[in-house]
Coordinates of N, CA and C in Angstrom, one line a residue:
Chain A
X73 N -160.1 203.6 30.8 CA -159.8 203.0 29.5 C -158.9 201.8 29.6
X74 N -157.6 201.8 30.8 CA -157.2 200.1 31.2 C -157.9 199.3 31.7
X75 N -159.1 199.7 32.2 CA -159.2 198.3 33.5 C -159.5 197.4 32.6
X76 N -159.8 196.5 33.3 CA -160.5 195.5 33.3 C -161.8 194.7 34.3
X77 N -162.6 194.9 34.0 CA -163.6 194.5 35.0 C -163.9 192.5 34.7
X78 N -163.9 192.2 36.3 CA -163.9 191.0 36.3 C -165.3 190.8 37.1
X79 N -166.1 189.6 36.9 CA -167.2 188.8 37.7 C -167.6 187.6 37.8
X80 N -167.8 186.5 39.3 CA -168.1 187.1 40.0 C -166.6 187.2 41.0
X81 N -166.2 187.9 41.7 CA -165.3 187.9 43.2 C -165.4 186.4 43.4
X82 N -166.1 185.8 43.7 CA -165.6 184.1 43.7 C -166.9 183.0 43.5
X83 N -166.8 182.0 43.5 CA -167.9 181.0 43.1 C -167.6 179.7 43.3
X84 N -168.5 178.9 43.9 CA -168.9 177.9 44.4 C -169.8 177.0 43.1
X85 N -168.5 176.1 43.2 CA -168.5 174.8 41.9 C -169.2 173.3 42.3
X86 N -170.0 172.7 42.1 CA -169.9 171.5 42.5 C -168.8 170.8 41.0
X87 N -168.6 169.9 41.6 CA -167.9 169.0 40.6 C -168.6 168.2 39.5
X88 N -168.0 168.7 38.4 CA -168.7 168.0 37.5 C -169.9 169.0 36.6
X89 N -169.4 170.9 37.6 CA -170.8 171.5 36.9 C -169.7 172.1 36.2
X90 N -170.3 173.3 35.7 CA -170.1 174.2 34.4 C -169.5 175.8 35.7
X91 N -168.3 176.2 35.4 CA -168.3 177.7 35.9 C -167.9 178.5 35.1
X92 N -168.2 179.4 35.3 CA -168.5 180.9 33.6 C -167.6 182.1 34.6
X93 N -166.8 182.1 34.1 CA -166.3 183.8 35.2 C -166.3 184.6 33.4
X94 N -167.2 185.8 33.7 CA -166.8 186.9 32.7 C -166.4 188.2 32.8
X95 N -165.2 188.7 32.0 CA -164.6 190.1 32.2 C -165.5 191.2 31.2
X96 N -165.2 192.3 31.5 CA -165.7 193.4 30.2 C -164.4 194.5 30.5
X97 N -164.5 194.7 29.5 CA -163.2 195.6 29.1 C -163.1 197.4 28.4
X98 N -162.6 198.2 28.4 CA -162.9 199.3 27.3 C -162.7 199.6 26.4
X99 N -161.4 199.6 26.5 CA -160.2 199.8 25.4 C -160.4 199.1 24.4
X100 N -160.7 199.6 23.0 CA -161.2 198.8 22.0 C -159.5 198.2 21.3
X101 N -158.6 198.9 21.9 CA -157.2 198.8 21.3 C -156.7 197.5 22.0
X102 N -156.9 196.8 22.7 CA -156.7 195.5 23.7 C -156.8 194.8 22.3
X103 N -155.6 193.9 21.6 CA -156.0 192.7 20.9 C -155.6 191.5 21.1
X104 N -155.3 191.0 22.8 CA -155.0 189.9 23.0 C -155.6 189.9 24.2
X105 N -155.9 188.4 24.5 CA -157.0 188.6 25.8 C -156.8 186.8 26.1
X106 N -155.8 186.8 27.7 CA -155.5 186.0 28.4 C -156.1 185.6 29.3
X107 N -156.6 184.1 29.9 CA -156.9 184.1 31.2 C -155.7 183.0 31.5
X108 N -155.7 183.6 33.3 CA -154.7 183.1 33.9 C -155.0 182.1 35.0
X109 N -154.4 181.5 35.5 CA -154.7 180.6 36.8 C -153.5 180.8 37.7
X110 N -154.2 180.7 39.3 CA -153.0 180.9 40.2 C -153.5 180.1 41.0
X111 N -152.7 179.3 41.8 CA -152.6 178.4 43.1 C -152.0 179.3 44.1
X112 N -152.2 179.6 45.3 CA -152.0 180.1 46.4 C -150.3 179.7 46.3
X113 N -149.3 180.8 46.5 CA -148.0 181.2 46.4 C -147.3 180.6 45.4
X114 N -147.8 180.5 44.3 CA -147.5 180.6 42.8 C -147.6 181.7 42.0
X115 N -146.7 181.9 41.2 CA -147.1 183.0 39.9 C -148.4 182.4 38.8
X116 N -148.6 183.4 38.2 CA -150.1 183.3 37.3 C -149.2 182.3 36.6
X117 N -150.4 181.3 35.7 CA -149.9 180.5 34.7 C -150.8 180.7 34.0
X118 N -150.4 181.1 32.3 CA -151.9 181.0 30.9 C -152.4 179.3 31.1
X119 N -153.7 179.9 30.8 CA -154.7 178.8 30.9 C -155.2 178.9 29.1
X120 N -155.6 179.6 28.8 CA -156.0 180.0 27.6 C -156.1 181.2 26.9
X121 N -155.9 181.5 25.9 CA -156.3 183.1 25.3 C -156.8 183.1 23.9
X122 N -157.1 184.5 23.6 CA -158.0 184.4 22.6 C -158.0 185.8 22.0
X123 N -157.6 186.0 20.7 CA -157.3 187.2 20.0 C -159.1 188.0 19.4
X124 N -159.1 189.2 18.9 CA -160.6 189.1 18.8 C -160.9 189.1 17.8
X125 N -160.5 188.3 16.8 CA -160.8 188.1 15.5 C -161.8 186.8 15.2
X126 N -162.0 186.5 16.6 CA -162.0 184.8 16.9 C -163.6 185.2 18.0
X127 N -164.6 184.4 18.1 CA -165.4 184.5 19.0 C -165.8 183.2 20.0
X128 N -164.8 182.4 19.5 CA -164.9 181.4 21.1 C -163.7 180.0 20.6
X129 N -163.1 179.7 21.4 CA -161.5 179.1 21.3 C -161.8 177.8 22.7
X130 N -161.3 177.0 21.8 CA -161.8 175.7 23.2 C -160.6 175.2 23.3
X131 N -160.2 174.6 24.5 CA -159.0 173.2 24.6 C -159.1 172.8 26.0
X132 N -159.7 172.0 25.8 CA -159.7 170.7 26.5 C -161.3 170.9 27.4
X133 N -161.2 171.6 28.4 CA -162.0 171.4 29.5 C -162.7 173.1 29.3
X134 N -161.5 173.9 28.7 CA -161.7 175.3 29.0 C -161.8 175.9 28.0
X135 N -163.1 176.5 27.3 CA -163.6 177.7 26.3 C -163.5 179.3 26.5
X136 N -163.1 180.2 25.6 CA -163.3 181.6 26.2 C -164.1 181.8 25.0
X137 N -165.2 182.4 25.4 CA -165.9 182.8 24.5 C -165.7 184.9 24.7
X138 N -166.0 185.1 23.5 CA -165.2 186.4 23.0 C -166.3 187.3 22.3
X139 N -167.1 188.3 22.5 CA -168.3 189.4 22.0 C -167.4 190.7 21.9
X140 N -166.9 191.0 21.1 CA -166.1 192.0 20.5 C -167.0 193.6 20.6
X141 N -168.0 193.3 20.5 CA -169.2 194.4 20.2 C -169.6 194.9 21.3
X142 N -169.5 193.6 22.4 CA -169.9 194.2 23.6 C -168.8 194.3 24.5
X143 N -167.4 194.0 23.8 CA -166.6 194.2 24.7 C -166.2 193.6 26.0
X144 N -167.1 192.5 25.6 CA -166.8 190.9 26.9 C -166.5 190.2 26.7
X145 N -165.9 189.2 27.7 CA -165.2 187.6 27.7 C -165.2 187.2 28.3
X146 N -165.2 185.9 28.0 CA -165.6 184.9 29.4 C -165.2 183.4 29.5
X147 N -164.7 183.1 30.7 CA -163.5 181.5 30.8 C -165.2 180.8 31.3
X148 N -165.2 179.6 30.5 CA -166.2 178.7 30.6 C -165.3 177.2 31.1
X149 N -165.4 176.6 32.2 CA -164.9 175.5 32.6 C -166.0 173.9 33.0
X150 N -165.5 172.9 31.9 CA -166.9 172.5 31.3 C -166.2 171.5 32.6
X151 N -167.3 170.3 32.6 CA -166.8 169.3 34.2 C -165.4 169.5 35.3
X152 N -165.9 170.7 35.7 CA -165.0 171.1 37.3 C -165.0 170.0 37.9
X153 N -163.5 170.5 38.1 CA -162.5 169.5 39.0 C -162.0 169.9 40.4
X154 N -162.4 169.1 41.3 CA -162.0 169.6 42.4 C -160.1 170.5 42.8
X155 N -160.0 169.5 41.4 CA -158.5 170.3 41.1 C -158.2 171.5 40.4
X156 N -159.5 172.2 40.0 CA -159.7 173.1 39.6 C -159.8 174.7 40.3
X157 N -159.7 174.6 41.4 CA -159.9 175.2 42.5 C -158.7 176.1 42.5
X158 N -158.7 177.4 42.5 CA -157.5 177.9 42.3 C -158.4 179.7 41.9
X159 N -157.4 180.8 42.0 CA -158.4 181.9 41.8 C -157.7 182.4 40.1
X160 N -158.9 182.5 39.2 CA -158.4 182.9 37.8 C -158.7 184.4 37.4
X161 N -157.7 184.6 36.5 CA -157.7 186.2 36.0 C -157.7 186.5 35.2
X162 N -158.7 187.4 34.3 CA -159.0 187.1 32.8 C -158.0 188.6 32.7
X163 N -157.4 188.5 31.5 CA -156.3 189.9 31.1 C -156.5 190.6 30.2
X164 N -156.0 191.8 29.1 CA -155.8 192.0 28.1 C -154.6 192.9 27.9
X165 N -154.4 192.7 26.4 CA -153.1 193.4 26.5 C -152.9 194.2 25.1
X166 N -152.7 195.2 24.5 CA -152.6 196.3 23.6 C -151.2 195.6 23.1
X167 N -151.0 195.5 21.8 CA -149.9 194.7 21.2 C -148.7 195.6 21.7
X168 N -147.2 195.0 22.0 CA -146.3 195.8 22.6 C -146.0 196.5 23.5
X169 N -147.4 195.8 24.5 CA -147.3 196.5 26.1 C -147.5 195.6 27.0
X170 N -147.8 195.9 28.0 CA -148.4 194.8 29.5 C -149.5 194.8 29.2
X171 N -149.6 193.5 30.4 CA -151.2 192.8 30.5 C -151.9 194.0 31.7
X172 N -153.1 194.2 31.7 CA -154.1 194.8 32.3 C -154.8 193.6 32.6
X173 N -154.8 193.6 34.3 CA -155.7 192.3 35.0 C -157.3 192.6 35.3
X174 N -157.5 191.7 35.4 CA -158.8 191.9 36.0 C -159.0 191.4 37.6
X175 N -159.6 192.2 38.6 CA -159.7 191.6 40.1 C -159.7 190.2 40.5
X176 N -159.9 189.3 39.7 CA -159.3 188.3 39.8 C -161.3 187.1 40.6
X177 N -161.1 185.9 40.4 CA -162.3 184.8 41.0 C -161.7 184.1 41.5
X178 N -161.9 183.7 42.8 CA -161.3 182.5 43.4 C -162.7 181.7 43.3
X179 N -162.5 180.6 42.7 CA -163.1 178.8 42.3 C -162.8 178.4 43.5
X180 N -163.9 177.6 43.5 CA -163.9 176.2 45.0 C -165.1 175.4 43.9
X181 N -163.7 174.7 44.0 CA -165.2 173.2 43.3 C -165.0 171.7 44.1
X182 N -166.2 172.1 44.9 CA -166.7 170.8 45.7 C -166.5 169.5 45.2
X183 N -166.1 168.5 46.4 CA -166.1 167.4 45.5 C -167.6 166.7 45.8
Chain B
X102 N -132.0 177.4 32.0 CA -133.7 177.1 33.4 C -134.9 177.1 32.6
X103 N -135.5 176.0 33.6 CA -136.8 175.9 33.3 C -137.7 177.1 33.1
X104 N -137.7 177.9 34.4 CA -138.4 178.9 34.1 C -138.3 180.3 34.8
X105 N -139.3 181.0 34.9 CA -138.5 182.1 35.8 C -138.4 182.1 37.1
X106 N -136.9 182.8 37.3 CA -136.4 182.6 38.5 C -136.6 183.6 39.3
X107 N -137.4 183.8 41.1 CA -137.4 184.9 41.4 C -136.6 184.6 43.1
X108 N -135.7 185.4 43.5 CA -134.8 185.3 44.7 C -135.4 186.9 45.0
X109 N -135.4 186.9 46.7 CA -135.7 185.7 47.6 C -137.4 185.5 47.1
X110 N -137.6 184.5 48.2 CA -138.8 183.8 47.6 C -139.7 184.9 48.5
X111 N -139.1 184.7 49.8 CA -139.7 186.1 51.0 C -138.8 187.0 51.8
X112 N -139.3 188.3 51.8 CA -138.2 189.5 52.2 C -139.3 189.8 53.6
X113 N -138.6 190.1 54.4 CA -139.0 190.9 55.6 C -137.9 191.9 56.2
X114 N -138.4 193.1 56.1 CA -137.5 194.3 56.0 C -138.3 195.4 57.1
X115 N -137.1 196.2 57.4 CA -138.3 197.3 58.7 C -138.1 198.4 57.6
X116 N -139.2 198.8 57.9 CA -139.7 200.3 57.3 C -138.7 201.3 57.8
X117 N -138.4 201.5 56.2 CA -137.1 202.6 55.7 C -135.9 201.9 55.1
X118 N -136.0 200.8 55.3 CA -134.8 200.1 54.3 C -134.6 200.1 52.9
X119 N -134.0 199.3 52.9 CA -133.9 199.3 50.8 C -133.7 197.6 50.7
X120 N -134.5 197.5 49.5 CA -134.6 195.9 49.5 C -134.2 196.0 47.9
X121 N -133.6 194.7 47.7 CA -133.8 194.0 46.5 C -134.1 193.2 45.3
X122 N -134.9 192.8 45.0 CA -135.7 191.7 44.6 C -135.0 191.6 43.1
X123 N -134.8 190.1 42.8 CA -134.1 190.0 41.7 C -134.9 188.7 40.6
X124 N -135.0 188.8 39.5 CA -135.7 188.0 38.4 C -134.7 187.6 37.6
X125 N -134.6 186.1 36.9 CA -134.0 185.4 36.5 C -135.1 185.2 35.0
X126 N -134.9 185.8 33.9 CA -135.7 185.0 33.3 C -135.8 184.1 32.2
X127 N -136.4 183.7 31.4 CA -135.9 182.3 30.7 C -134.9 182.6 29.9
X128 N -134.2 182.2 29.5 CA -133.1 181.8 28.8 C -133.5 182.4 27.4
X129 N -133.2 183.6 27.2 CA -133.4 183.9 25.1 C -134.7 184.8 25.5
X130 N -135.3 185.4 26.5 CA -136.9 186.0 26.8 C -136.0 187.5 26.2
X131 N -136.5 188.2 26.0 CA -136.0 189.6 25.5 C -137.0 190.3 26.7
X132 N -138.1 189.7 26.5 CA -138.6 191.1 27.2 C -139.4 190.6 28.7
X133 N -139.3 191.5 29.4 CA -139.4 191.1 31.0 C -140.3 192.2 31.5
X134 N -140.6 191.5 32.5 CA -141.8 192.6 32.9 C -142.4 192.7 34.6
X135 N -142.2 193.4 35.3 CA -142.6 193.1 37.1 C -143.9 194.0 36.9
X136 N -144.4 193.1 37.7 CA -145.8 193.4 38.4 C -145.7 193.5 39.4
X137 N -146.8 194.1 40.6 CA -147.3 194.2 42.2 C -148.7 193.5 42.4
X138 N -148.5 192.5 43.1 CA -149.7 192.1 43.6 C -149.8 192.0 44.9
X139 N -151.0 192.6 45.3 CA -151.9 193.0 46.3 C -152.6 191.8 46.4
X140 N -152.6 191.2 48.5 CA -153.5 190.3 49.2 C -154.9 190.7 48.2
X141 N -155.3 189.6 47.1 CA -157.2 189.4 46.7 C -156.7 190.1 45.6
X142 N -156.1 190.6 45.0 CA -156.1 191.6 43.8 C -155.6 190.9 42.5
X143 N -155.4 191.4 41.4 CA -154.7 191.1 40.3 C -153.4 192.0 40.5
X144 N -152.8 191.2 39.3 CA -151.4 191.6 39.1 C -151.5 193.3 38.8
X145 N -150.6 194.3 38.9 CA -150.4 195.2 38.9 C -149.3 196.0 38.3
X146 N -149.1 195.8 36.9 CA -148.0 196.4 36.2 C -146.9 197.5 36.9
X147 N -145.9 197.3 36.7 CA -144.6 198.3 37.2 C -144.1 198.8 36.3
X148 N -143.4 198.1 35.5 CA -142.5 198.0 34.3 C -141.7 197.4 33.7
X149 N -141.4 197.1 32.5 CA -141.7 196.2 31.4 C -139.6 196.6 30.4
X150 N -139.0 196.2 30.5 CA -138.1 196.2 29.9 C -137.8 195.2 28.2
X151 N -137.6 195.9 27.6 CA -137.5 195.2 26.1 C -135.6 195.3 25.9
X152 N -135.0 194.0 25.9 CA -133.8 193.7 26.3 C -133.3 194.8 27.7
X153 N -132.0 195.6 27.7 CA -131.8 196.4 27.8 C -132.4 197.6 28.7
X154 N -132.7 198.0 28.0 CA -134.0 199.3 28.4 C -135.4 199.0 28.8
X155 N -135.5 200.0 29.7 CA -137.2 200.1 30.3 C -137.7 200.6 29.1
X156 N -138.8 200.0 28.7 CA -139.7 200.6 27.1 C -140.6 201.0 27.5
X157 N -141.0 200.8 29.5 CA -142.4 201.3 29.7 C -142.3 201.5 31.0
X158 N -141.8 202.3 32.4 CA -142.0 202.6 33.4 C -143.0 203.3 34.2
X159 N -144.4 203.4 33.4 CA -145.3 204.4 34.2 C -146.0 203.8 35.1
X160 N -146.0 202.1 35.3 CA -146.0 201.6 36.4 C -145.8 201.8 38.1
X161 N -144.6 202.5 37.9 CA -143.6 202.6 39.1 C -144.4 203.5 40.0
X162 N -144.6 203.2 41.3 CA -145.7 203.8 41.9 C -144.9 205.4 42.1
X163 N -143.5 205.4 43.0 CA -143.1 207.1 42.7 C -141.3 206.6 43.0
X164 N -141.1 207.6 43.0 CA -139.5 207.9 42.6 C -138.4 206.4 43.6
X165 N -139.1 205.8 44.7 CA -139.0 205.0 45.3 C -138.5 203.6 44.8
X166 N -139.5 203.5 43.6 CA -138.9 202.7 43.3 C -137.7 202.6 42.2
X167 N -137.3 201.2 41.3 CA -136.2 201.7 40.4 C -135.9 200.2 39.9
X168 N -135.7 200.1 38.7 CA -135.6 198.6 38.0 C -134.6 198.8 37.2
X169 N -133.8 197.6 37.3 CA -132.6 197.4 35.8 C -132.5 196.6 35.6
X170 N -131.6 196.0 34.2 CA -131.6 195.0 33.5 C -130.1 195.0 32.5
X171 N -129.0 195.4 33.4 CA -127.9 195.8 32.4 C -127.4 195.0 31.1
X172 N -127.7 193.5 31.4 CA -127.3 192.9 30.2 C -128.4 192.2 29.3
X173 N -129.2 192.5 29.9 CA -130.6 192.4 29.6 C -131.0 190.5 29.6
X174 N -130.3 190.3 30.9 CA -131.1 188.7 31.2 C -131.9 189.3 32.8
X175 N -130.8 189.3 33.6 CA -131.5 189.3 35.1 C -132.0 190.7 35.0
X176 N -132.5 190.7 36.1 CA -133.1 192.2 36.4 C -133.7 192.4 37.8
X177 N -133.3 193.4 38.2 CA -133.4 193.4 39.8 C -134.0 195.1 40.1
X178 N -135.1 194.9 40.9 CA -136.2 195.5 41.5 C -135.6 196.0 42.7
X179 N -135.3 197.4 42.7 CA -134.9 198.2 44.1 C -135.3 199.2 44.3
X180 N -135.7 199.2 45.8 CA -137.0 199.7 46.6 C -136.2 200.8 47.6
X181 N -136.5 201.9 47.7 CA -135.3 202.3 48.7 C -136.8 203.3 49.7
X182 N -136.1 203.4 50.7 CA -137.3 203.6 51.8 C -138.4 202.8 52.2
X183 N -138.2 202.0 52.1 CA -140.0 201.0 52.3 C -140.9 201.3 53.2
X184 N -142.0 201.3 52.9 CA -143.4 201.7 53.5 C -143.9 200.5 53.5
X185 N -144.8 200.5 54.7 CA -145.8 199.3 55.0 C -146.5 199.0 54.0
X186 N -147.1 200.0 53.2 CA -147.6 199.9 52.0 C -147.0 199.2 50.7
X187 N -145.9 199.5 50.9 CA -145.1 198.8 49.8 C -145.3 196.9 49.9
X188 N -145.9 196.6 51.1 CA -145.6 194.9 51.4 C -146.5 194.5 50.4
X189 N -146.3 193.4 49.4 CA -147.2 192.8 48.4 C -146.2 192.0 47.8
X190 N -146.9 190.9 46.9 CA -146.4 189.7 46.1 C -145.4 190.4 44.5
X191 N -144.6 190.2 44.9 CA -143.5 191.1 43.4 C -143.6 189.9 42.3
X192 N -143.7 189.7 40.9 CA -143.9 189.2 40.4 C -143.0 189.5 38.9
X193 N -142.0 188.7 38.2 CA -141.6 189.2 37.1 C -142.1 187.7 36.3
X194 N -142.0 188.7 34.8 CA -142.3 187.6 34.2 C -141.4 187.6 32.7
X195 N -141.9 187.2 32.2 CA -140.3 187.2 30.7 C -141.4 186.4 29.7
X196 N -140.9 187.3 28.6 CA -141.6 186.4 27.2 C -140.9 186.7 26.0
X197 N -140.4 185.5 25.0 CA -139.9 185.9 23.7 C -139.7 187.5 22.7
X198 N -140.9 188.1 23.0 CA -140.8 189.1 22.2 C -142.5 189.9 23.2
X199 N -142.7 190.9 22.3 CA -143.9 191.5 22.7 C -145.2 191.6 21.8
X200 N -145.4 191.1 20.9 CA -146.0 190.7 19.8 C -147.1 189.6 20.4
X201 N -147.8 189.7 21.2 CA -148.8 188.8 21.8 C -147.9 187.3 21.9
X202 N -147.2 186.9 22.7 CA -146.3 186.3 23.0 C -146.1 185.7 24.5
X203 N -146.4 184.5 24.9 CA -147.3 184.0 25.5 C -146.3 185.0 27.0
X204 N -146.8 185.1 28.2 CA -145.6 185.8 29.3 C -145.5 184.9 30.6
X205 N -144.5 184.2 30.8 CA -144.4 183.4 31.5 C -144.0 184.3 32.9
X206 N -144.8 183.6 34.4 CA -144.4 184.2 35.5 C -143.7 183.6 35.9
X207 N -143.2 184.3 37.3 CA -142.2 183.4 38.6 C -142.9 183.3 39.2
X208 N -142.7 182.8 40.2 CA -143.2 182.2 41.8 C -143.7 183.4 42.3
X209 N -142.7 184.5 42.3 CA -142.8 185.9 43.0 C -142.2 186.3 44.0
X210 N -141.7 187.2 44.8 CA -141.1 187.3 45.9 C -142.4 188.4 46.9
X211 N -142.4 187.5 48.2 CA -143.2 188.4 49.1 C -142.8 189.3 49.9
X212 N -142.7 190.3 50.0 CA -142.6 191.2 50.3 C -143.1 191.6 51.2
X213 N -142.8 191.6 52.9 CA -143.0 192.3 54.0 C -142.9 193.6 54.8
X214 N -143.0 194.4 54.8 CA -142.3 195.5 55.4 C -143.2 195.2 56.9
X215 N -142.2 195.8 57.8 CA -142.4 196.3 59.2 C -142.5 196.9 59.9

């Protein structure tokens, strides 16, 4: 009922394309839903999030699109940047508790 | 401070010791929160203090471990017997309230056992 299922394990970007990592979730009681970005010996930083009242939330480069019915979500990264490269974790969280991660995508976007 | 503070940055300890790991977190955060992360894994909830008090410890993998937060800013992670198993990235984080409220991390502390 906590997990969070994440896909894929990692992915290979050229620069300049489109990368889609998507989570699926169970717990229909999850009403907040984070993704995170980490750089190798850093803590997570929010990248974007998205409550599910809402079915797709954009800023800047990065969209999460949100299917409430099916219980999925998913970080869309429109022109990858080589600086983009980093492994992200899409979350959720039950109001007044912790985040529940998902296994996490390490990005490589070629230059 | 900028943001959250986590001392030491890396522990190397021999198996059976007791370590410390300590979190600084932003300035006014009420509520705090450590994680475990595992080489390739996601974060890994422990437990989550709202000022003061632990509001959620079923994190804690077994009696080994142990978290406080007496005045409810810092808060320090203590590990007493360490297992090789125990070696992984310690992570606290702190956010204004709990009300979907954004949760800012630290750096983390690495954790070695021997």
């Amino acid at each position: 009922q906590q997990q969070v299922k994440q896909s894929p394990q990692s992915l290979i970007v050229q620069k300049g394309g489109i990368s889609i990592i998507n989570c699926a979730y169970e717990n229909t009681a999850f009403d907040y839903f984070p993704w995170y970005q980490q750089f190798p010996g850093k803590g997570p930083a929010l990248l974007i999030a998205i409550r599910p009242d809402v079915s797709e939330k954009k800023e800047g480069r990065f969209t999460i699109s949100f299917n409430k019915s099916a219980k999925q979500f998913s970080l869309h990264i429109m022109d990858s940047q080589p600086g983009d490269s980093a492994t992200y974790f899409c979350a959720a969280r039950t109001s007044g508790s912790r985040l529940t991660f998902g296994e996490g995508t390490q990005l490589t976007v070629n230059p | 401070g900028a943001g959250v503070s986590q001392t030491p940055s890396n522990k190397v300890t021999e198996k059976g010791k007791y370590v410390e790991l300590r979190c600084d977190p932003i300035s006014g955060h009420t509520a705090l929160y450590w994680y475990r992360q595992s080489l390739g894994q996601g974060p890994e909830f422990l437990i989550y203090f709202q000022g003061t008090g632990a509001a959620d410890d079923s994190g804690l993998p077994n009696d080994r471990f142990f978290a406080v937060r007496p005045e409810g800013s810092v808060s320090t992670l203590k590990i007493q017997r360490t297992e090789r198993g125990d070696s992984a990235v310690y992570l606290c984080a702190s956010s204004l309230g709990t009300e979907n409220t954004e949760a800012f991390f630290g750096q983390g502390t690495r954790l070695t056992v021997v």
